[in-house]
Amino acid sequence: MHEVSLVESMVALVEDERRRHVFSRVRTIGVQLGALGHVEPEALRFCFDAVTRGTIADGAQLRIETIPGQGRCSACQRIVALHDRFATCPACGHADVRITAGDELRLAELEVE
Amino acid sequence: MCTVCGCSTATIAHSADVVPHTHDHDHDHDHDHDAETIDFGKGAAGVDVAGLSQGRTIRIERDILSKNAAFADANRARLRAKHIFALNFVSSPGSGKTSLLVRTINDMKARCSIAVIEGDQQTSRDAERIRATGAPAVQVNTGKGCHLDAHMIGHALDRLSLEPDSLLFIENVGNLVCPAAFDLGEAHKVVVLSVTEGEDKPLKYPDMFAAADLMLLNKADLLPHLDFDMQACLTAALRVNPNIEIMIVSARTGEGLAAFYAWIDARVGG
């Protein structure tokens, strides 16, 4: 999907941080992506350097942490591991499993200097 | 493929890049760190040399779409203040969104005021089709962008003089992937799927069907000419989103649209 927009949003959040903290360079941008989310990590990497060029994040490394999918089954109430968004409950087979983790799209931390 | 965002980079295998996750950091929530973590900081330029830098870490924990979410909340508050009910129509190109909106406006305009925000990469053709019904329309051209975002909608709202207690239809860029993630401040996303597209679309593009509250299955007048497996389509949509409501309609003949208008009426009052 629209990974260019996401990197632009990340740069805007980094600019916000620069108003709160003093730094001249961003060494690493750490993001958390849910495994069930809508962002393709490879596509994010693909456009990261091009979009950050000339911004406060120019030259930064992108570090992606993938958050595994997890859900709660509305039938048996178990917390189960999910490998896709619309999987049935691996414990009882019920189809309505609400995602409790794995949908993240979060800027987690910056390493700056 | 979308040249801006690489939308359909399709079959990229992730698993080969997965490495064990070894560093420690504090979290206020629990998740399994061992399963799959891709470390993109391992390249030559990412090497840290102890003692040579003054680097430090800033914890942020902000949703990457938080700026869009703030614009969406502002749009929603603005709409709520005038009791305007907004729907965000999403689909692949060619599902009949604009025809559906034209039909809906013509059928409903006697009893309520309707305005439209049209999103396309280029041209104002769709807005012109809407204006031919008498409804005001603003065209947003996204250029190379593959979706509308809440900031664009805020500007479009500036251009429309919306009447209190009216309806606002937002027709998103024809794209069954990217618009799923962007809240525009609407009350509901309505996904339009046409019977000429294939019954497995909900499984192939699950994010959009998961994000929508209502699915309009359009071009039902063509069903006698197609080998469309209706039950398979409904099963696929409900598998991706057990709570989605589904209506089988035809913008051409008007079949099924009374139920859609009743669905709108029930929510406008609420």
mmCIF file of C-alpha atoms in Angstrom:
data_model
loop_
_atom_site.group_PDB
_atom_site.id
_atom_site.type_symbol
_atom_site.label_atom_id
_atom_site.label_comp_id
_atom_site.label_asym_id
_atom_site.label_seq_id
_atom_site.Cartn_x
_atom_site.Cartn_y
_atom_site.Cartn_z
ATOM 1 C CA MET A 1 0.000 0.000 0.000
ATOM 2 C CA HIS A 2 0.866 3.725 0.235
ATOM 3 C CA GLU A 3 4.224 3.259 1.948
ATOM 4 C CA VAL A 4 5.401 6.658 0.694
ATOM 5 C CA SER A 5 2.674 8.349 2.755
ATOM 6 C CA LEU A 6 3.658 6.301 5.776
ATOM 7 C CA VAL A 7 7.315 7.324 5.539
ATOM 8 C CA GLU A 8 6.212 10.961 5.144
ATOM 9 C CA SER A 9 4.124 10.551 8.307
ATOM 10 C CA MET A 10 7.132 9.082 10.103
ATOM 11 C CA VAL A 11 9.277 12.068 9.065
ATOM 12 C CA ALA A 12 6.578 14.423 10.406
ATOM 13 C CA LEU A 13 6.642 12.604 13.763
ATOM 14 C CA VAL A 14 10.449 12.856 13.830
ATOM 15 C CA GLU A 15 10.110 16.611 13.208
ATOM 16 C CA ASP A 16 7.734 16.745 16.195
ATOM 17 C CA GLU A 17 10.398 15.076 18.345
ATOM 18 C CA ARG A 18 13.029 17.566 17.234
ATOM 19 C CA ARG A 19 10.907 20.305 18.750
ATOM 20 C CA ARG A 20 11.104 18.481 22.096
ATOM 21 C CA HIS A 21 14.676 17.177 22.015
ATOM 22 C CA VAL A 22 17.929 18.527 20.658
ATOM 23 C CA PHE A 23 19.514 16.392 17.981
ATOM 24 C CA SER A 24 21.156 16.957 14.639
ATOM 25 C CA ARG A 25 20.972 13.541 13.064
ATOM 26 C CA VAL A 26 18.781 10.493 13.267
ATOM 27 C CA ARG A 27 20.796 7.315 13.280
ATOM 28 C CA THR A 28 17.978 4.787 13.441
ATOM 29 C CA ILE A 29 14.211 4.870 13.195
ATOM 30 C CA GLY A 30 12.597 1.909 14.922
ATOM 31 C CA VAL A 31 9.089 0.971 13.876
ATOM 32 C CA GLN A 32 6.775 -1.795 14.971
ATOM 33 C CA LEU A 33 4.655 -3.391 12.282
ATOM 34 C CA GLY A 34 1.949 -5.901 13.037
ATOM 35 C CA ALA A 35 2.231 -9.123 11.086
ATOM 36 C CA LEU A 36 -1.518 -8.892 10.325
ATOM 37 C CA GLY A 37 -1.374 -5.224 9.353
ATOM 38 C CA HIS A 38 -1.577 -3.676 5.945
ATOM 39 C CA VAL A 39 2.034 -2.608 5.533
ATOM 40 C CA GLU A 40 4.469 -4.545 3.455
ATOM 41 C CA PRO A 41 7.884 -4.233 5.166
ATOM 42 C CA GLU A 42 9.774 -4.659 1.916
ATOM 43 C CA ALA A 43 7.820 -1.843 0.263
ATOM 44 C CA LEU A 44 8.471 0.390 3.284
ATOM 45 C CA ARG A 45 12.199 -0.264 2.996
ATOM 46 C CA PHE A 46 12.013 0.249 -0.742
ATOM 47 C CA CYS A 47 10.885 3.863 -0.475
ATOM 48 C CA PHE A 48 12.434 4.809 2.879
ATOM 49 C CA ASP A 49 15.743 6.214 1.587
ATOM 50 C CA ALA A 50 14.114 8.156 -1.244
ATOM 51 C CA VAL A 51 11.454 9.760 0.944
ATOM 52 C CA THR A 52 13.773 10.651 3.835
ATOM 53 C CA ARG A 53 16.423 12.242 1.576
ATOM 54 C CA GLY A 54 16.807 15.915 2.383
ATOM 55 C CA THR A 55 14.771 15.630 5.607
ATOM 56 C CA ILE A 56 15.803 15.447 9.250
ATOM 57 C CA ALA A 57 15.801 11.666 8.809
ATOM 58 C CA ASP A 58 18.241 11.706 5.882
ATOM 59 C CA GLY A 59 20.724 8.864 6.255
ATOM 60 C CA ALA A 60 18.809 7.107 9.021
ATOM 61 C CA GLN A 61 18.550 3.348 9.131
ATOM 62 C CA LEU A 62 15.094 1.839 9.262
ATOM 63 C CA ARG A 63 14.687 -0.920 11.837
ATOM 64 C CA ILE A 64 11.466 -2.896 11.616
ATOM 65 C CA GLU A 65 10.201 -5.056 14.434
ATOM 66 C CA THR A 66 7.360 -7.366 13.447
ATOM 67 C CA ILE A 67 4.694 -7.909 16.091
ATOM 68 C CA PRO A 68 3.158 -11.380 15.768
ATOM 69 C CA GLY A 69 -0.565 -11.732 15.328
ATOM 70 C CA GLN A 70 -2.686 -12.636 18.335
ATOM 71 C CA GLY A 71 -6.414 -12.748 18.893
ATOM 72 C CA ARG A 72 -9.149 -13.610 21.340
ATOM 73 C CA CYS A 73 -11.746 -16.111 20.184
ATOM 74 C CA SER A 74 -15.239 -14.790 20.810
ATOM 75 C CA ALA A 75 -16.527 -18.348 21.293
ATOM 76 C CA CYS A 76 -13.983 -20.079 23.560
ATOM 77 C CA GLN A 77 -12.364 -16.855 24.867
ATOM 78 C CA ARG A 78 -8.889 -18.278 24.385
ATOM 79 C CA ILE A 79 -5.980 -16.049 23.395
ATOM 80 C CA VAL A 80 -4.567 -17.634 20.251
ATOM 81 C CA ALA A 81 -1.749 -16.989 17.791
ATOM 82 C CA LEU A 82 -2.996 -15.700 14.428
ATOM 83 C CA HIS A 83 -1.109 -16.090 11.173
ATOM 84 C CA ASP A 84 -3.630 -14.297 9.037
ATOM 85 C CA ARG A 85 -6.300 -11.710 9.684
ATOM 86 C CA PHE A 86 -9.265 -13.929 8.979
ATOM 87 C CA ALA A 87 -8.053 -17.216 10.423
ATOM 88 C CA THR A 88 -10.470 -19.370 12.389
ATOM 89 C CA CYS A 89 -9.716 -20.146 16.026
ATOM 90 C CA PRO A 90 -7.033 -22.866 16.089
ATOM 91 C CA ALA A 91 -8.481 -24.139 19.379
ATOM 92 C CA CYS A 92 -12.205 -24.414 18.634
ATOM 93 C CA GLY A 93 -12.579 -23.577 14.925
ATOM 94 C CA HIS A 94 -14.859 -20.577 15.470
ATOM 95 C CA ALA A 95 -14.535 -17.881 12.812
ATOM 96 C CA ASP A 96 -14.903 -14.761 14.943
ATOM 97 C CA VAL A 97 -11.455 -14.138 16.409
ATOM 98 C CA ARG A 98 -10.830 -10.525 17.421
ATOM 99 C CA ILE A 99 -7.316 -9.295 16.816
ATOM 100 C CA THR A 100 -5.567 -8.264 20.038
ATOM 101 C CA ALA A 101 -2.052 -7.826 18.595
ATOM 102 C CA GLY A 102 -0.496 -7.784 15.164
ATOM 103 C CA ASP A 103 -2.233 -4.708 13.766
ATOM 104 C CA GLU A 104 0.421 -2.218 14.912
ATOM 105 C CA LEU A 105 1.814 0.580 12.799
ATOM 106 C CA ARG A 106 3.889 2.442 15.332
ATOM 107 C CA LEU A 107 6.962 4.636 15.457
ATOM 108 C CA ALA A 108 8.628 3.123 18.502
ATOM 109 C CA GLU A 109 11.967 4.836 19.002
ATOM 110 C CA LEU A 110 14.677 6.973 17.499
ATOM 111 C CA GLU A 111 18.403 6.717 17.959
ATOM 112 C CA VAL A 112 19.721 10.226 17.559
ATOM 113 C CA GLU A 113 22.909 12.184 18.010
ATOM 114 C CA MET B 1 1.838 -1.407 -9.998
ATOM 115 C CA CYS B 2 1.434 1.869 -8.195
ATOM 116 C CA THR B 3 4.621 3.796 -8.905
ATOM 117 C CA VAL B 4 4.238 5.914 -5.797
ATOM 118 C CA CYS B 5 3.882 3.262 -3.175
ATOM 119 C CA GLY B 6 4.656 -0.022 -4.875
ATOM 120 C CA CYS B 7 1.161 -1.206 -3.949
ATOM 121 C CA SER B 8 1.209 -4.444 -5.816
ATOM 122 C CA THR B 9 4.672 -5.660 -5.043
ATOM 123 C CA ALA B 10 2.681 -8.801 -4.325
ATOM 124 C CA THR B 11 4.670 -11.892 -3.611
ATOM 125 C CA ILE B 12 7.532 -10.890 -1.411
ATOM 126 C CA ALA B 13 8.615 -13.634 0.926
ATOM 127 C CA HIS B 14 9.301 -12.354 4.403
ATOM 128 C CA SER B 15 10.419 -15.466 6.132
ATOM 129 C CA ALA B 16 13.912 -15.581 4.655
ATOM 130 C CA ASP B 17 14.773 -12.313 6.380
ATOM 131 C CA VAL B 18 13.524 -13.340 9.760
ATOM 132 C CA VAL B 19 16.197 -13.477 12.408
ATOM 133 C CA PRO B 20 15.972 -14.036 16.164
ATOM 134 C CA HIS B 21 15.352 -10.890 18.146
ATOM 135 C CA THR B 22 18.018 -10.429 20.757
ATOM 136 C CA HIS B 23 18.035 -6.898 22.132
ATOM 137 C CA ASP B 24 16.130 -5.851 25.227
ATOM 138 C CA HIS B 25 13.865 -2.894 25.620
ATOM 139 C CA ASP B 26 10.953 -1.951 27.787
ATOM 140 C CA HIS B 27 7.403 -2.436 26.661
ATOM 141 C CA ASP B 28 4.173 -1.663 28.396
ATOM 142 C CA HIS B 29 2.520 -4.546 26.601
ATOM 143 C CA ASP B 30 3.303 -8.206 26.074
ATOM 144 C CA HIS B 31 4.197 -9.840 22.853
ATOM 145 C CA ASP B 32 6.282 -12.740 21.705
ATOM 146 C CA HIS B 33 9.683 -11.463 20.647
ATOM 147 C CA ASP B 34 11.027 -14.729 19.370
ATOM 148 C CA ALA B 35 8.675 -15.367 16.518
ATOM 149 C CA GLU B 36 9.656 -13.070 13.708
ATOM 150 C CA THR B 37 11.665 -9.944 13.782
ATOM 151 C CA ILE B 38 13.314 -8.413 10.820
ATOM 152 C CA ASP B 39 16.407 -6.466 11.682
ATOM 153 C CA PHE B 40 17.032 -3.853 9.067
ATOM 154 C CA GLY B 41 19.854 -2.194 10.965
ATOM 155 C CA LYS B 42 22.387 -4.876 10.169
ATOM 156 C CA GLY B 43 23.883 -3.261 7.061
ATOM 157 C CA ALA B 44 27.411 -1.863 6.991
ATOM 158 C CA ALA B 45 26.281 1.707 7.592
ATOM 159 C CA GLY B 46 24.294 0.626 10.631
ATOM 160 C CA VAL B 47 27.266 -0.638 12.578
ATOM 161 C CA ASP B 48 27.647 0.969 15.960
ATOM 162 C CA VAL B 49 31.161 1.636 17.202
ATOM 163 C CA ALA B 50 31.263 2.019 20.979
ATOM 164 C CA GLY B 51 32.737 5.254 22.245
ATOM 165 C CA LEU B 52 32.695 7.018 18.903
ATOM 166 C CA SER B 53 29.265 8.585 19.111
ATOM 167 C CA GLN B 54 27.040 10.571 21.383
ATOM 168 C CA GLY B 55 23.969 8.703 20.275
ATOM 169 C CA ARG B 56 20.932 8.270 22.469
ATOM 170 C CA THR B 57 17.545 6.681 22.140
ATOM 171 C CA ILE B 58 14.235 8.520 22.295
ATOM 172 C CA ARG B 59 11.158 6.417 23.003
ATOM 173 C CA ILE B 60 8.178 7.613 21.014
ATOM 174 C CA GLU B 61 5.438 4.964 20.757
ATOM 175 C CA ARG B 62 3.249 6.951 18.415
ATOM 176 C CA ASP B 63 1.002 5.525 15.764
ATOM 177 C CA ILE B 64 2.475 6.375 12.376
ATOM 178 C CA LEU B 65 -0.975 7.393 11.191
ATOM 179 C CA SER B 66 -1.584 9.592 14.248
ATOM 180 C CA LYS B 67 -1.420 12.804 12.206
ATOM 181 C CA ASN B 68 -4.038 11.471 9.805
ATOM 182 C CA ALA B 69 -6.094 10.333 12.787
ATOM 183 C CA ALA B 70 -6.008 13.868 14.245
ATOM 184 C CA PHE B 71 -7.235 15.354 10.951
ATOM 185 C CA ALA B 72 -9.923 12.652 10.766
ATOM 186 C CA ASP B 73 -11.099 13.443 14.303
ATOM 187 C CA ALA B 74 -11.311 17.125 13.394
ATOM 188 C CA ASN B 75 -13.348 16.303 10.275
ATOM 189 C CA ARG B 76 -15.623 14.061 12.324
ATOM 190 C CA ALA B 77 -16.229 16.787 14.924
ATOM 191 C CA ARG B 78 -16.935 19.298 12.186
ATOM 192 C CA LEU B 79 -19.445 16.967 10.527
ATOM 193 C CA ARG B 80 -21.080 16.042 13.823
ATOM 194 C CA ALA B 81 -21.609 19.702 14.693
ATOM 195 C CA LYS B 82 -23.872 20.021 11.639
ATOM 196 C CA HIS B 83 -25.396 16.532 11.971
ATOM 197 C CA ILE B 84 -23.895 15.446 8.664
ATOM 198 C CA PHE B 85 -23.715 11.714 7.977
ATOM 199 C CA ALA B 86 -20.620 10.849 5.924
ATOM 200 C CA LEU B 87 -19.886 7.654 4.032
ATOM 201 C CA ASN B 88 -16.524 6.752 2.471
ATOM 202 C CA PHE B 89 -17.033 4.631 -0.666
ATOM 203 C CA VAL B 90 -14.096 2.399 -1.521
ATOM 204 C CA SER B 91 -13.598 -0.152 -4.283
ATOM 205 C CA SER B 92 -11.374 -1.141 -7.152
ATOM 206 C CA PRO B 93 -11.657 0.997 -10.309
ATOM 207 C CA GLY B 94 -14.707 0.185 -12.404
ATOM 208 C CA SER B 95 -16.969 -1.296 -9.726
ATOM 209 C CA GLY B 96 -19.603 1.339 -10.465
ATOM 210 C CA LYS B 97 -19.117 3.675 -7.492
ATOM 211 C CA THR B 98 -19.924 6.834 -9.386
ATOM 212 C CA SER B 99 -22.967 5.295 -11.102
ATOM 213 C CA LEU B 100 -24.138 4.086 -7.708
ATOM 214 C CA LEU B 101 -23.755 7.567 -6.222
ATOM 215 C CA VAL B 102 -25.559 9.204 -9.154
ATOM 216 C CA ARG B 103 -28.450 6.755 -8.767
ATOM 217 C CA THR B 104 -28.575 7.189 -4.990
ATOM 218 C CA ILE B 105 -28.542 10.988 -5.223
ATOM 219 C CA ASN B 106 -31.323 11.000 -7.815
ATOM 220 C CA ASP B 107 -33.425 8.649 -5.675
ATOM 221 C CA MET B 108 -32.816 10.461 -2.365
ATOM 222 C CA LYS B 109 -32.429 14.135 -3.291
ATOM 223 C CA ALA B 110 -36.108 14.937 -2.862
ATOM 224 C CA ARG B 111 -35.909 14.157 0.854
ATOM 225 C CA CYS B 112 -32.379 15.187 1.847
ATOM 226 C CA SER B 113 -29.472 17.327 0.806
ATOM 227 C CA ILE B 114 -26.418 15.419 -0.461
ATOM 228 C CA ALA B 115 -22.905 16.630 -1.276
ATOM 229 C CA VAL B 116 -20.024 14.635 -2.723
ATOM 230 C CA ILE B 117 -16.236 14.681 -2.476
ATOM 231 C CA GLU B 118 -14.742 12.873 -5.462
ATOM 232 C CA GLY B 119 -11.243 11.429 -5.296
ATOM 233 C CA ASP B 120 -9.324 10.487 -8.429
ATOM 234 C CA GLN B 121 -5.732 10.725 -9.504
ATOM 235 C CA GLN B 122 -6.643 12.949 -12.468
ATOM 236 C CA THR B 123 -9.607 14.708 -14.144
ATOM 237 C CA SER B 124 -12.861 16.090 -12.767
ATOM 238 C CA ARG B 125 -15.035 13.733 -14.823
ATOM 239 C CA ASP B 126 -16.652 12.082 -11.813
ATOM 240 C CA ALA B 127 -17.459 15.392 -10.113
ATOM 241 C CA GLU B 128 -19.086 16.564 -13.340
ATOM 242 C CA ARG B 129 -21.262 13.435 -13.394
ATOM 243 C CA ILE B 130 -22.305 14.148 -9.809
ATOM 244 C CA ARG B 131 -22.996 17.845 -10.484
ATOM 245 C CA ALA B 132 -25.302 16.822 -13.348
ATOM 246 C CA THR B 133 -27.663 15.488 -10.640
ATOM 247 C CA GLY B 134 -27.758 18.945 -9.044
ATOM 248 C CA ALA B 135 -25.687 17.903 -6.031
ATOM 249 C CA PRO B 136 -22.609 19.969 -5.150
ATOM 250 C CA ALA B 137 -19.332 18.110 -5.681
ATOM 251 C CA VAL B 138 -15.679 18.860 -5.038
ATOM 252 C CA GLN B 139 -13.084 16.944 -6.996
ATOM 253 C CA VAL B 140 -9.848 16.084 -5.197
ATOM 254 C CA ASN B 141 -7.079 15.059 -7.564
ATOM 255 C CA THR B 142 -4.472 13.107 -5.678
ATOM 256 C CA GLY B 143 -1.929 13.320 -8.522
ATOM 257 C CA LYS B 144 0.229 10.279 -8.054
ATOM 258 C CA GLY B 145 -1.370 9.491 -4.689
ATOM 259 C CA CYS B 146 -3.305 6.272 -4.422
ATOM 260 C CA HIS B 147 -5.778 7.226 -1.665
ATOM 261 C CA LEU B 148 -7.541 10.161 -0.044
ATOM 262 C CA ASP B 149 -6.324 11.212 3.384
ATOM 263 C CA ALA B 150 -8.067 13.140 6.138
ATOM 264 C CA HIS B 151 -6.090 16.321 5.463
ATOM 265 C CA MET B 152 -7.374 16.428 1.854
ATOM 266 C CA ILE B 153 -10.921 15.934 3.103
ATOM 267 C CA GLY B 154 -10.533 18.865 5.507
ATOM 268 C CA HIS B 155 -9.672 21.113 2.567
ATOM 269 C CA ALA B 156 -12.541 19.702 0.514
ATOM 270 C CA LEU B 157 -14.926 20.471 3.398
ATOM 271 C CA ASP B 158 -13.717 24.088 3.291
ATOM 272 C CA ARG B 159 -14.929 24.274 -0.309
ATOM 273 C CA LEU B 160 -18.354 22.728 0.276
ATOM 274 C CA SER B 161 -21.074 24.659 2.017
ATOM 275 C CA LEU B 162 -22.742 21.683 3.661
ATOM 276 C CA GLU B 163 -26.258 22.032 4.944
ATOM 277 C CA PRO B 164 -27.148 20.826 8.436
ATOM 278 C CA ASP B 165 -28.669 17.316 8.577
ATOM 279 C CA SER B 166 -27.349 16.463 5.117
ATOM 280 C CA LEU B 167 -25.450 13.519 3.671
ATOM 281 C CA LEU B 168 -21.839 13.582 2.517
ATOM 282 C CA PHE B 169 -20.604 10.884 0.149
ATOM 283 C CA ILE B 170 -16.856 10.575 -0.286
ATOM 284 C CA GLU B 171 -15.823 8.559 -3.328
ATOM 285 C CA ASN B 172 -12.301 7.369 -2.708
ATOM 286 C CA VAL B 173 -9.678 6.700 -5.357
ATOM 287 C CA GLY B 174 -10.420 3.416 -7.107
ATOM 288 C CA ASN B 175 -8.010 1.163 -5.257
ATOM 289 C CA LEU B 176 -8.837 -1.847 -3.140
ATOM 290 C CA VAL B 177 -5.675 -1.607 -1.027
ATOM 291 C CA CYS B 178 -4.428 1.784 0.142
ATOM 292 C CA PRO B 179 -7.638 3.621 1.174
ATOM 293 C CA ALA B 180 -8.332 0.918 3.772
ATOM 294 C CA ALA B 181 -5.871 2.392 6.250
ATOM 295 C CA PHE B 182 -6.947 6.033 6.108
ATOM 296 C CA ASP B 183 -9.745 7.221 8.339
ATOM 297 C CA LEU B 184 -11.243 10.320 6.711
ATOM 298 C CA GLY B 185 -13.656 11.151 9.526
ATOM 299 C CA GLU B 186 -16.509 9.214 7.947
ATOM 300 C CA ALA B 187 -19.212 7.372 9.861
ATOM 301 C CA HIS B 188 -18.686 4.190 7.825
ATOM 302 C CA LYS B 189 -16.634 2.803 5.007
ATOM 303 C CA VAL B 190 -18.815 1.237 2.319
ATOM 304 C CA VAL B 191 -16.998 -1.194 0.036
ATOM 305 C CA VAL B 192 -18.451 -1.629 -3.441
ATOM 306 C CA LEU B 193 -17.715 -4.889 -5.219
ATOM 307 C CA SER B 194 -19.141 -5.717 -8.626
ATOM 308 C CA VAL B 195 -20.131 -9.198 -9.724
ATOM 309 C CA THR B 196 -17.832 -8.917 -12.743
ATOM 310 C CA GLU B 197 -14.773 -8.831 -10.486
ATOM 311 C CA GLY B 198 -14.762 -12.365 -9.120
ATOM 312 C CA GLU B 199 -16.109 -13.822 -5.914
ATOM 313 C CA ASP B 200 -12.738 -14.193 -4.186
ATOM 314 C CA LYS B 201 -11.900 -10.462 -4.020
ATOM 315 C CA PRO B 202 -12.575 -10.268 -0.249
ATOM 316 C CA LEU B 203 -9.975 -12.965 0.364
ATOM 317 C CA LYS B 204 -7.451 -11.378 -1.982
ATOM 318 C CA TYR B 205 -7.866 -7.861 -0.537
ATOM 319 C CA PRO B 206 -8.942 -8.563 3.049
ATOM 320 C CA ASP B 207 -7.904 -5.230 4.598
ATOM 321 C CA MET B 208 -10.541 -3.280 2.720
ATOM 322 C CA PHE B 209 -13.343 -5.711 3.521
ATOM 323 C CA ALA B 210 -12.213 -5.835 7.147
ATOM 324 C CA ALA B 211 -12.333 -2.020 7.348
ATOM 325 C CA ALA B 212 -15.820 -1.658 5.828
ATOM 326 C CA ASP B 213 -19.127 -1.906 7.680
ATOM 327 C CA LEU B 214 -21.243 -2.408 4.564
ATOM 328 C CA MET B 215 -20.597 -4.159 1.267
ATOM 329 C CA LEU B 216 -22.671 -3.299 -1.789
ATOM 330 C CA LEU B 217 -22.441 -6.065 -4.374
ATOM 331 C CA ASN B 218 -23.123 -4.081 -7.536
ATOM 332 C CA LYS B 219 -24.065 -4.895 -11.140
ATOM 333 C CA ALA B 220 -26.488 -7.610 -9.988
ATOM 334 C CA ASP B 221 -28.378 -7.119 -13.285
ATOM 335 C CA LEU B 222 -25.462 -8.869 -15.011
ATOM 336 C CA LEU B 223 -25.715 -12.046 -12.917
ATOM 337 C CA PRO B 224 -27.677 -14.041 -15.546
ATOM 338 C CA HIS B 225 -24.740 -13.581 -17.938
ATOM 339 C CA LEU B 226 -21.981 -14.576 -15.521
ATOM 340 C CA ASP B 227 -20.689 -17.655 -13.710
ATOM 341 C CA PHE B 228 -20.527 -15.726 -10.462
ATOM 342 C CA ASP B 229 -20.711 -17.896 -7.347
ATOM 343 C CA MET B 230 -22.776 -15.675 -5.051
ATOM 344 C CA GLN B 231 -22.541 -17.940 -2.013
ATOM 345 C CA ALA B 232 -18.752 -18.167 -2.321
ATOM 346 C CA CYS B 233 -18.556 -14.373 -2.457
ATOM 347 C CA LEU B 234 -20.743 -13.869 0.603
ATOM 348 C CA THR B 235 -18.816 -16.551 2.513
ATOM 349 C CA ALA B 236 -15.509 -14.897 1.597
ATOM 350 C CA ALA B 237 -16.678 -11.461 2.758
ATOM 351 C CA LEU B 238 -18.033 -12.798 6.047
ATOM 352 C CA ARG B 239 -14.886 -14.796 6.658
ATOM 353 C CA VAL B 240 -12.795 -11.635 6.442
ATOM 354 C CA ASN B 241 -15.312 -9.565 8.404
ATOM 355 C CA PRO B 242 -18.010 -11.491 10.323
ATOM 356 C CA ASN B 243 -19.800 -8.208 11.091
ATOM 357 C CA ILE B 244 -20.033 -6.781 7.575
ATOM 358 C CA GLU B 245 -23.528 -6.158 6.220
ATOM 359 C CA ILE B 246 -24.049 -7.138 2.586
ATOM 360 C CA MET B 247 -26.580 -5.888 0.048
ATOM 361 C CA ILE B 248 -26.944 -7.096 -3.535
ATOM 362 C CA VAL B 249 -27.729 -4.106 -5.740
ATOM 363 C CA SER B 250 -27.738 -2.759 -9.256
ATOM 364 C CA ALA B 251 -27.044 0.913 -9.884
ATOM 365 C CA ARG B 252 -28.418 0.386 -13.384
ATOM 366 C CA THR B 253 -31.817 -1.102 -12.535
ATOM 367 C CA GLY B 254 -32.150 0.100 -8.940
ATOM 368 C CA GLU B 255 -32.511 -3.463 -7.658
ATOM 369 C CA GLY B 256 -31.767 -3.752 -3.947
ATOM 370 C CA LEU B 257 -31.115 -0.053 -3.416
ATOM 371 C CA ALA B 258 -34.195 0.513 -1.256
ATOM 372 C CA ALA B 259 -32.446 -1.516 1.439
ATOM 373 C CA PHE B 260 -29.377 0.709 1.130
ATOM 374 C CA TYR B 261 -31.464 3.859 1.477
ATOM 375 C CA ALA B 262 -33.194 2.363 4.528
ATOM 376 C CA TRP B 263 -29.740 1.543 5.981
ATOM 377 C CA ILE B 264 -28.752 5.201 5.568
ATOM 378 C CA ASP B 265 -32.057 6.500 6.989
ATOM 379 C CA ALA B 266 -31.702 4.288 10.063
ATOM 380 C CA ARG B 267 -28.290 5.766 10.813
ATOM 381 C CA VAL B 268 -28.958 9.393 9.993
ATOM 382 C CA GLY B 269 -31.603 9.505 12.694
ATOM 383 C CA GLY B 270 -29.257 7.894 15.211
#
